[in-house]
Amino acid sequence: MNAAGSSHGAGGLASLDDVLNQITSSSNPGSLHNYLRSFAPREVRDTILASTLSSGQDPLAVLDPQRNTLGFLYILSAKLHSASVQTPPLHVIEAFCSQFDPEQARLAPERVTLLAKGIVRASESSNNAKYALAPLYSLLTRYAPHLSYLTTLHAIFLRTCVATGHFTFALPILSVPITSVDTSISDLHYNDNLIYHYSGGVALGALKRWREAEEFLEICVSAPAQVPAAIQLEAYKKLALVQLIQYGETNPPPKYAHPALSRLFKNSPYGFFVKTYPAQTSTLRSFATKEQETFTQDRNMGLINQAIDRAPVWLIKKLTATYLTLGLGDIGKEVGIESEEEVRAIILSMIDAGEINASISADNTVTFGDVVPKFSKEDLDRVVVQAQEHNRVLQEVERAINASKEYLTKAMKHKDDGGWGLEEDMFPPSMGGGTPWAED
Amino acid sequence: MDVDIVEEEQTQSQRFSVNVAGKRPSKLPVDEAHPFDLEAYISSYSGRTYVDRLLHIMFLCPTLAPQALQLAVAEALKGRDTNQYKAIFMAYERAHAEASDEVPELSAIATPDQRWIEETNAKNLAERTKLEVELKTYSSNMIKESIRMAHRDLGDFFRAVGEHNSALKHYTKSREFCTTSQHVLDMCMSVIELLMEQRNYSHIATYVFKAESALDSASAVRGQTGPEAPAGSAQANKEKRNAEREKVQTKLDVATALSHLGQSNYEKAAQTFLKAGPVKGLEDWSGKLIAPGDIAIYATLCALATFTRPAIRTHILDNDNFSMYIEQEPYIRELLESYMNNRFKSVLEILERYSTRHYVDIHLYHHVVNLTNLIRSKALVLYFQPFSSIKLERMGQAFGWSVDELEQQVVSLIQSGEIKARVDRQNKILKAKETDQRAALFAKAIKSGQDMQAANRKLLLRMRLQQADLVVKPPKGQQQQQAFNYSSGNPSELLSGQY
């Protein structure tokens, strides 16, 4: 190990000592970054970085994570990826992740990605899953200017969370929706977006937070695509099942989702399941056993079972729309459940959950009423405030685009072509959006 | 369900069985409750449709088969279609096979006249060769008009013999040689007649369209020859033109309406039937293809199934033109009166009584069940409109149904959203739904707000993704057929554990 470091001393290639000197002496992160990128050809660079100093010391022990973030980052990522070098101890990694300087790190986004991947690999090889989670979490939360910026770390972190089954760990991350994409901060690939939202949806589904899971899966499904990705189809399947659990029926995907997905979905056993839902439990179950292999292979069996369990609830809800009173026996017949006790239990739980407004009388007849939603002034105020905030954000985006270079060049080009028509288009959207929310 | 109709005693009981299942009865009863006079019915027709309808009747009402056979044979001998003649006997055989106790042996009634068959076949063949030779001669002479006429004659011939495809082929070929729009119009009319005989509803519309445009240009041309005539008769000329146009227009309207009916667009069919002009506009079609009574029946049934009550009043009852048609079939008037006066029970009774008559009609056969269901649903909705709650029993009495049957009907209507009410099964009451509008409005507004915000957020993200060019693309060098782009590793494998 020693030799590897010093053998490249002469002949134009820097040694690790030189690198270290540069790192500690440089005051300008930008120039340091350039140096680190270029001090050696790519193949040998990481090897050099991964080696030890000529004195036998580990360079990481010399450097300070906060002040020398950039250098630390390079060396650490190199070490984690090198096959020959022993992985740095956990506390070193954790120290770095909780203390690094985000601004410096952002100069080298691809190294950050490399670092994250390295951490995951190291944890997998040492068979200690939790190993990766804590450092990744710190890395993720501190790296981007705000959590709403999508980074490669999101995808890696979520994937690890789901793979290890620690779903709640990801909750703080998931609660901040992604709204910004800045490729200068992170070297993003479309898969990062897909994987993040897919894993997010899966995690939320596992935690039974259906509404949020639905949103994440829908974002994955409707991500812009010239050609649909396999993961989008998987997301669609899960999305449909989550919607069944939540609403009793599926909503069509947004118009901008790729049409091939809907087509493929309809022809799959999932499409058939969605069509027959809700139906009597026995029908659904027999169908599920028939297609068990497909469902288990896609790891959707759990969702399917939950959907089947919810089926009686939706059937009963449909009944409340048509009947005013109904006997327990009749309900059981409609829903396909034999025992009246079971029906009674289901109805009681539905009443408790506020899904229906009913009362069971002594002779086992259920009287349904209408569910009247009540609104307090606070609720309304809150909603209005939210809407106003949202509106403000939209206007900012509008203004930003109006001032952007691309738009202005395009507008100038077409100024002589369309003339009036174009200008009229520019004004109404900003004016019309302002008023409706505030009036209420 | 369908066998019940025969066994039930209609005259005594107040109850009907409701044939909602959508199955057409395989055999129709002809008895006091379902009066049907074969002679009277069939006398309004002639020619090919005469025989077709009789075949249909033989298929549906075995009891009438012998009578139908006689009439059909008589009519078929007048024509030249030997296949149709043979078909009559086959149909009779089948009817006999299915209900041999009611239908006497074929040989007991009549035997196919083999000699006539051979004679006619020979004659047909001779005529056909002659016509084809003519066509060849004219084609080589390249005289457009004669070629057109030759094709037309061949088309007519094949139609008479019963080979519809060849007939259609020749008619369409004659189109190429048509010089004036009058020719085109004639050609279109022949094709339309052919299609109506064949009951090929989808193509009728195209030819009607062609005929109408030909008609327009024909009347325009005639208008241009007007100035040559003396000035005083210019007005008379215009009227004559309009009259001619009307005649053809009536036929076209009837044809269009029939095609709508065939394709189950009941509303459009009703509208077009009602638009059709006076009876004499049908001219030679009356009887050869369709009877005026038929028009009355089709129009009324479709209107009852789809129009609102005021619309029915204005279009049918106040329509003088149409009352001429209604005269042909007086029970239609009765039907309409009961409907307008809310006597739904009698409406349903009349429909039931004349169901045989309706099923027997070749154009209406497929639609009777649908139309009856529609009329029934509409009647139910209309009946319930003024009530906020009503006992199912009372409602059942008004319609002549048992409470259970009525409940079934009502539930299906509620589920389809036509009636906004709920059924109280314990007390057998139908209660209209009262919604708290204010609360509903708030709920809707809040939900819309949330949905919009979510949608906006997603759209913004999508926009940013596209700006950053994070779009799923097929990997370079991959063929276009492969629709899938697999991300690194099967995603399901990445995420272990079931949940």
XYZ file of C-alpha atoms in Angstrom, chain B residues 5-449:
445
model
C -96.061 -15.152 -21.662
C -97.896 -18.004 -23.342
C -99.177 -19.502 -20.159
C -100.296 -16.390 -18.372
C -103.888 -15.318 -18.305
C -103.662 -11.705 -19.192
C -107.267 -10.767 -19.123
C -107.943 -11.776 -15.528
C -104.978 -10.755 -13.387
C -103.642 -7.301 -12.890
C -100.079 -8.426 -12.877
C -97.600 -8.718 -15.663
C -94.366 -10.522 -15.694
C -91.677 -8.117 -16.559
C -89.465 -9.335 -19.315
C -86.496 -7.197 -18.593
C -83.925 -9.851 -19.144
C -83.417 -8.724 -22.688
C -84.053 -12.102 -24.205
C -86.201 -12.173 -27.233
C -89.003 -14.711 -27.069
C -88.390 -17.626 -29.312
C -92.000 -18.233 -30.029
C -94.684 -15.625 -30.026
C -98.140 -16.298 -28.842
C -101.092 -15.381 -30.987
C -104.189 -15.356 -28.894
C -106.876 -13.050 -27.645
C -104.436 -11.148 -25.497
C -102.146 -10.686 -28.437
C -104.323 -10.001 -31.405
C -102.620 -10.325 -34.671
C -104.306 -10.624 -38.004
C -101.902 -12.044 -40.509
C -103.941 -11.254 -43.576
C -104.576 -7.666 -42.646
C -100.982 -7.147 -41.668
C -99.416 -8.632 -44.713
C -101.807 -7.027 -47.135
C -100.036 -3.714 -46.766
C -96.929 -5.196 -48.309
C -95.960 -6.648 -51.632
C -93.034 -8.094 -53.424
C -89.848 -9.229 -51.798
C -90.553 -7.746 -48.405
C -93.868 -9.626 -48.394
C -92.082 -12.935 -48.585
C -89.343 -11.876 -46.151
C -91.834 -10.879 -43.554
C -93.741 -14.095 -43.993
C -90.555 -16.075 -43.512
C -89.904 -14.156 -40.322
C -93.421 -14.852 -39.133
C -93.079 -18.535 -39.853
C -89.974 -18.547 -37.742
C -91.631 -16.826 -34.822
C -95.228 -18.023 -34.838
C -95.536 -21.640 -35.794
C -99.271 -21.508 -35.449
C -99.463 -19.144 -38.342
C -97.027 -21.128 -40.416
C -99.486 -22.901 -42.701
C -101.302 -19.701 -43.535
C -98.057 -17.886 -44.046
C -96.828 -20.628 -46.296
C -99.781 -20.342 -48.633
C -99.466 -16.622 -48.927
C -95.729 -16.730 -49.344
C -95.840 -19.336 -52.054
C -98.414 -17.364 -53.957
C -96.301 -14.237 -53.832
C -93.015 -15.925 -54.571
C -94.402 -17.520 -57.710
C -95.037 -14.027 -58.987
C -91.352 -13.192 -58.766
C -88.271 -14.849 -60.134
C -86.218 -15.656 -57.083
C -86.044 -19.441 -56.834
C -83.818 -19.328 -53.785
C -86.423 -17.419 -51.882
C -89.028 -19.914 -53.005
C -86.961 -22.778 -51.705
C -86.278 -20.873 -48.510
C -89.981 -20.704 -47.812
C -90.223 -24.436 -47.724
C -87.115 -24.822 -45.632
C -88.465 -22.372 -43.100
C -91.680 -24.285 -42.950
C -89.839 -27.524 -42.398
C -87.958 -25.979 -39.548
C -91.052 -24.569 -37.960
C -92.607 -27.965 -38.250
C -89.601 -29.647 -36.706
C -89.691 -27.356 -33.713
C -93.391 -27.538 -32.986
C -94.720 -30.504 -34.818
C -97.953 -30.738 -32.928
C -99.088 -27.311 -33.921
C -97.812 -27.353 -37.439
C -99.079 -29.876 -39.900
C -96.808 -31.713 -42.280
C -95.445 -29.850 -45.205
C -96.713 -32.301 -47.721
C -100.183 -31.903 -46.340
C -100.258 -28.264 -47.276
C -98.187 -27.731 -50.342
C -95.335 -29.108 -52.299
C -92.606 -27.144 -53.979
C -93.284 -26.800 -57.600
C -90.116 -28.225 -59.065
C -91.124 -27.519 -62.591
C -91.572 -23.864 -61.854
C -88.204 -23.799 -60.178
C -86.440 -25.253 -63.184
C -88.310 -23.064 -65.587
C -87.524 -19.920 -63.692
C -83.897 -20.876 -63.285
C -83.583 -21.410 -67.002
C -85.309 -18.150 -67.750
C -83.088 -16.330 -65.320
C -79.987 -17.793 -66.821
C -81.044 -16.838 -70.301
C -81.838 -13.303 -69.270
C -78.588 -12.999 -67.448
C -76.530 -14.124 -70.413
C -78.402 -11.729 -72.611
C -77.767 -8.819 -70.330
C -74.126 -9.683 -69.923
C -73.641 -9.891 -73.650
C -75.280 -6.515 -73.986
C -72.963 -5.108 -71.401
C -69.942 -6.442 -73.212
C -71.088 -4.966 -76.490
C -71.720 -1.586 -75.015
C -68.427 -1.615 -73.159
C -66.568 -2.241 -76.368
C -68.547 0.520 -78.030
C -67.644 2.873 -75.203
C -71.007 4.575 -75.180
C -71.271 5.806 -71.617
C -75.009 6.045 -71.437
C -75.635 2.537 -72.690
C -73.005 1.068 -70.394
C -74.657 2.781 -67.489
C -78.038 1.427 -68.485
C -76.644 -2.034 -68.992
C -75.130 -2.023 -65.512
C -78.336 -0.718 -64.090
C -80.335 -3.414 -65.799
C -77.994 -6.087 -64.565
C -78.263 -4.610 -61.070
C -82.034 -4.739 -61.233
C -81.936 -8.247 -62.548
C -79.705 -9.555 -59.793
C -81.868 -7.849 -57.265
C -84.938 -9.567 -58.567
C -83.173 -12.911 -58.569
C -81.931 -12.355 -55.067
C -78.179 -12.072 -55.544
C -77.583 -8.961 -53.551
C -73.836 -8.745 -53.774
C -73.738 -8.817 -57.556
C -76.564 -6.314 -57.644
C -74.655 -3.940 -55.443
C -71.547 -4.403 -57.526
C -73.319 -3.466 -60.722
C -75.019 -0.482 -59.210
C -71.735 0.890 -57.963
C -70.140 0.257 -61.316
C -72.869 2.210 -63.027
C -71.867 5.172 -60.896
C -68.755 5.647 -62.983
C -70.809 6.128 -66.082
C -73.358 8.492 -64.676
C -73.392 11.776 -66.512
C -76.106 13.828 -64.886
C -76.990 14.116 -61.240
C -80.364 12.632 -62.027
C -78.561 9.449 -62.952
C -76.600 9.530 -59.727
C -79.811 10.077 -57.850
C -81.434 7.092 -59.521
C -78.448 4.935 -58.766
C -78.432 5.987 -55.117
C -82.121 5.278 -54.754
C -81.705 1.789 -56.162
C -78.844 1.069 -53.830
C -80.760 2.390 -50.858
C -83.685 0.165 -51.694
C -81.353 -2.771 -51.952
C -79.746 -2.011 -48.612
C -83.095 -1.673 -46.945
C -84.139 -5.046 -48.238
C -80.949 -6.527 -46.948
C -81.280 -4.657 -43.677
C -77.750 -3.375 -44.020
C -78.252 -0.273 -41.935
C -74.780 1.110 -41.660
C -74.329 1.783 -45.359
C -77.663 3.436 -45.885
C -76.411 6.662 -44.386
C -73.567 7.042 -46.892
C -75.832 6.561 -49.852
C -78.461 8.887 -48.496
C -75.805 11.520 -48.260
C -74.763 10.946 -51.845
C -78.351 11.037 -52.964
C -78.958 14.306 -51.201
C -76.025 15.994 -52.844
C -77.135 14.629 -56.195
C -80.588 15.904 -55.477
C -79.274 19.347 -54.749
C -77.330 19.558 -57.948
C -80.234 18.091 -59.890
C -82.621 20.767 -58.710
C -80.019 23.411 -59.368
C -79.677 22.215 -62.946
C -83.398 22.184 -63.417
C -83.498 25.700 -62.106
C -81.104 26.797 -64.770
C -83.287 25.519 -67.548
C -86.016 27.686 -66.052
C -85.238 30.940 -67.857
C -86.095 29.292 -71.132
C -89.651 28.755 -70.058
C -92.109 31.664 -70.196
C -91.821 34.071 -67.313
C -95.252 33.424 -65.866
C -94.642 29.789 -65.277
C -91.388 30.389 -63.464
C -93.247 30.245 -60.196
C -95.005 27.051 -61.251
C -91.700 25.584 -62.248
C -90.226 26.279 -58.869
C -93.155 24.668 -57.152
C -92.900 21.655 -59.378
C -89.259 21.378 -58.539
C -89.958 21.564 -54.862
C -92.670 18.957 -55.122
C -90.361 16.585 -56.908
C -87.657 17.246 -54.439
C -90.006 16.616 -51.577
C -91.019 13.255 -52.940
C -87.484 12.044 -53.055
C -86.719 13.759 -49.772
C -89.431 11.791 -48.009
C -87.958 8.551 -49.201
C -84.515 9.627 -48.116
C -85.783 10.636 -44.706
C -87.453 7.323 -44.210
C -84.323 5.512 -45.273
C -82.148 7.551 -42.894
C -84.554 7.040 -40.053
C -84.561 3.319 -40.674
C -80.792 3.211 -40.589
C -80.798 5.061 -37.263
C -83.289 2.613 -35.886
C -81.199 -0.276 -37.101
C -78.187 1.103 -35.340
C -80.134 1.753 -32.140
C -80.005 5.554 -32.274
C -83.574 5.797 -31.164
C -83.652 9.505 -30.630
C -82.343 10.354 -34.069
C -84.621 7.766 -35.609
C -87.652 9.337 -33.963
C -86.675 12.789 -35.128
C -86.114 11.742 -38.712
C -89.282 9.696 -38.911
C -91.263 12.667 -37.720
C -89.608 14.877 -40.288
C -90.764 12.715 -43.165
C -93.368 14.224 -45.394
C -96.836 13.086 -46.335
C -97.777 9.521 -47.114
C -97.966 9.952 -50.809
C -94.343 10.954 -50.751
C -93.500 7.324 -50.313
C -95.043 6.421 -53.661
C -93.797 3.134 -54.846
C -91.962 2.426 -51.663
C -95.190 2.149 -49.774
C -95.792 -1.559 -49.623
C -92.717 -2.599 -51.496
C -90.382 -1.756 -48.718
C -92.234 -0.229 -45.843
C -95.808 0.478 -44.908
C -97.082 3.821 -43.575
C -98.335 2.055 -40.490
C -94.813 0.906 -39.816
C -93.565 4.463 -39.889
C -96.157 5.422 -37.336
C -95.175 2.568 -35.052
C -91.439 3.100 -35.293
C -91.712 6.820 -34.751
C -93.997 6.523 -31.760
C -92.004 3.844 -30.015
C -88.714 5.646 -30.486
C -90.250 8.935 -29.390
C -91.779 7.414 -26.282
C -88.464 5.916 -25.401
C -86.423 9.061 -25.832
C -88.442 12.266 -25.989
C -89.694 14.361 -23.101
C -93.406 14.813 -22.701
C -93.651 18.340 -24.101
C -91.583 17.254 -27.078
C -93.939 14.388 -27.743
C -96.872 16.732 -27.594
C -95.444 19.201 -30.106
C -93.926 16.752 -32.499
C -96.427 14.013 -32.659
C -99.771 15.121 -31.431
C -99.706 18.551 -32.970
C -98.105 17.319 -36.145
C -100.744 17.144 -38.860
C -98.544 15.381 -41.299
C -97.872 12.656 -38.893
C -101.467 12.098 -37.902
C -102.016 10.702 -41.363
C -99.628 7.939 -40.478
C -101.203 7.373 -37.150
C -104.542 6.823 -38.863
C -103.124 3.653 -40.292
C -102.665 2.084 -36.866
C -105.221 3.421 -34.396
C -103.764 1.738 -31.341
C -100.801 4.070 -31.606
C -103.077 6.978 -30.908
C -104.421 5.198 -27.865
C -100.870 4.545 -26.700
C -99.939 8.178 -26.993
C -103.056 9.393 -25.204
C -102.434 7.098 -22.245
C -98.846 8.198 -21.997
C -99.704 11.863 -22.024
C -102.308 11.306 -19.336
C -100.018 9.365 -17.072
C -101.959 6.146 -17.423
C -98.796 4.135 -17.453
C -100.501 0.900 -16.721
C -102.472 1.100 -19.927
C -99.350 2.132 -21.808
C -97.627 -1.021 -20.693
C -100.699 -3.064 -21.382
C -100.949 -1.841 -24.932
C -97.272 -2.455 -25.508
C -97.681 -5.972 -24.259
C -100.756 -6.582 -26.340
C -99.134 -5.536 -29.542
C -95.791 -7.060 -28.756
C -96.416 -9.837 -31.221
C -97.092 -7.303 -33.901
C -93.848 -5.567 -33.029
C -91.713 -8.633 -32.900
C -93.015 -9.776 -36.224
C -91.750 -6.678 -37.948
C -88.365 -7.427 -39.440
C -86.849 -4.036 -38.732
C -88.202 -3.701 -35.227
C -87.519 -7.243 -34.121
C -84.137 -6.605 -32.588
C -85.151 -3.481 -30.787
C -88.462 -4.273 -29.176
C -86.932 -5.315 -25.874
C -84.683 -2.264 -25.669
C -87.448 0.108 -26.584
C -89.834 -1.419 -24.095
C -87.242 -1.181 -21.344
C -86.544 2.425 -22.165
C -90.206 3.296 -22.186
C -90.695 1.507 -18.913
C -87.789 3.301 -17.231
C -88.966 6.637 -18.494
C -92.448 5.973 -17.212
C -91.080 5.127 -13.788
C -88.967 8.257 -13.631
C -91.881 10.411 -14.766
C -94.167 8.837 -12.246
C -91.871 9.455 -9.333
C -91.014 13.010 -10.226
C -93.650 14.859 -8.221
C -93.210 12.781 -5.061
C -90.859 13.165 -2.154
C -91.840 9.806 -0.765
C -94.218 7.148 -1.947
C -95.212 3.711 -0.869
C -93.846 1.066 -3.188
C -97.175 -0.686 -3.078
C -99.051 2.255 -4.462
C -96.477 2.721 -7.170
C -96.680 -0.942 -8.015
C -100.418 -0.687 -8.418
C -100.085 2.195 -10.805
C -97.884 0.099 -13.028
C -99.434 -3.253 -12.459
C -96.390 -4.874 -10.879
C -95.717 -6.632 -7.602
C -93.714 -4.819 -4.982
C -90.705 -7.055 -5.464
C -90.563 -6.555 -9.194
C -91.004 -2.872 -8.772
C -88.252 -2.753 -6.199
C -85.885 -4.461 -8.587
C -86.705 -1.978 -11.317
C -86.360 0.984 -9.032
C -83.050 -0.149 -7.609
C -81.561 -0.508 -11.047
C -82.785 2.964 -11.932
C -81.311 4.429 -8.768
C -77.991 2.799 -9.437
C -77.922 4.151 -12.950
C -78.657 7.572 -11.495
C -82.002 8.230 -13.134
C -83.953 8.426 -9.907
C -82.466 10.369 -7.036
C -83.982 8.572 -4.110
C -83.448 5.814 -1.613
C -85.406 2.689 -0.927
C -86.541 1.990 2.591
C -86.722 -1.739 2.396
C -88.199 -2.293 5.832
C -91.146 -0.014 5.275
C -91.266 -0.399 1.514
C -91.084 3.280 0.792
C -89.258 5.174 -1.892
C -87.888 8.374 -0.455
C -86.485 11.188 -2.529
C -83.032 12.333 -1.637
C -82.594 15.699 -0.050
C -79.107 17.034 -0.231
C -77.844 19.779 1.951
C -76.733 22.026 -0.861
C -74.677 24.355 1.241
C -72.575 21.639 2.824
C -72.198 19.902 -0.500
C -70.983 23.132 -2.054
C -68.385 23.692 0.619
C -67.167 20.163 0.368
C -66.869 20.430 -3.354
C -65.054 23.753 -3.208
C -62.513 22.560 -0.685
C -61.912 19.372 -2.547
C -61.446 21.235 -5.812
C -58.962 23.528 -4.142
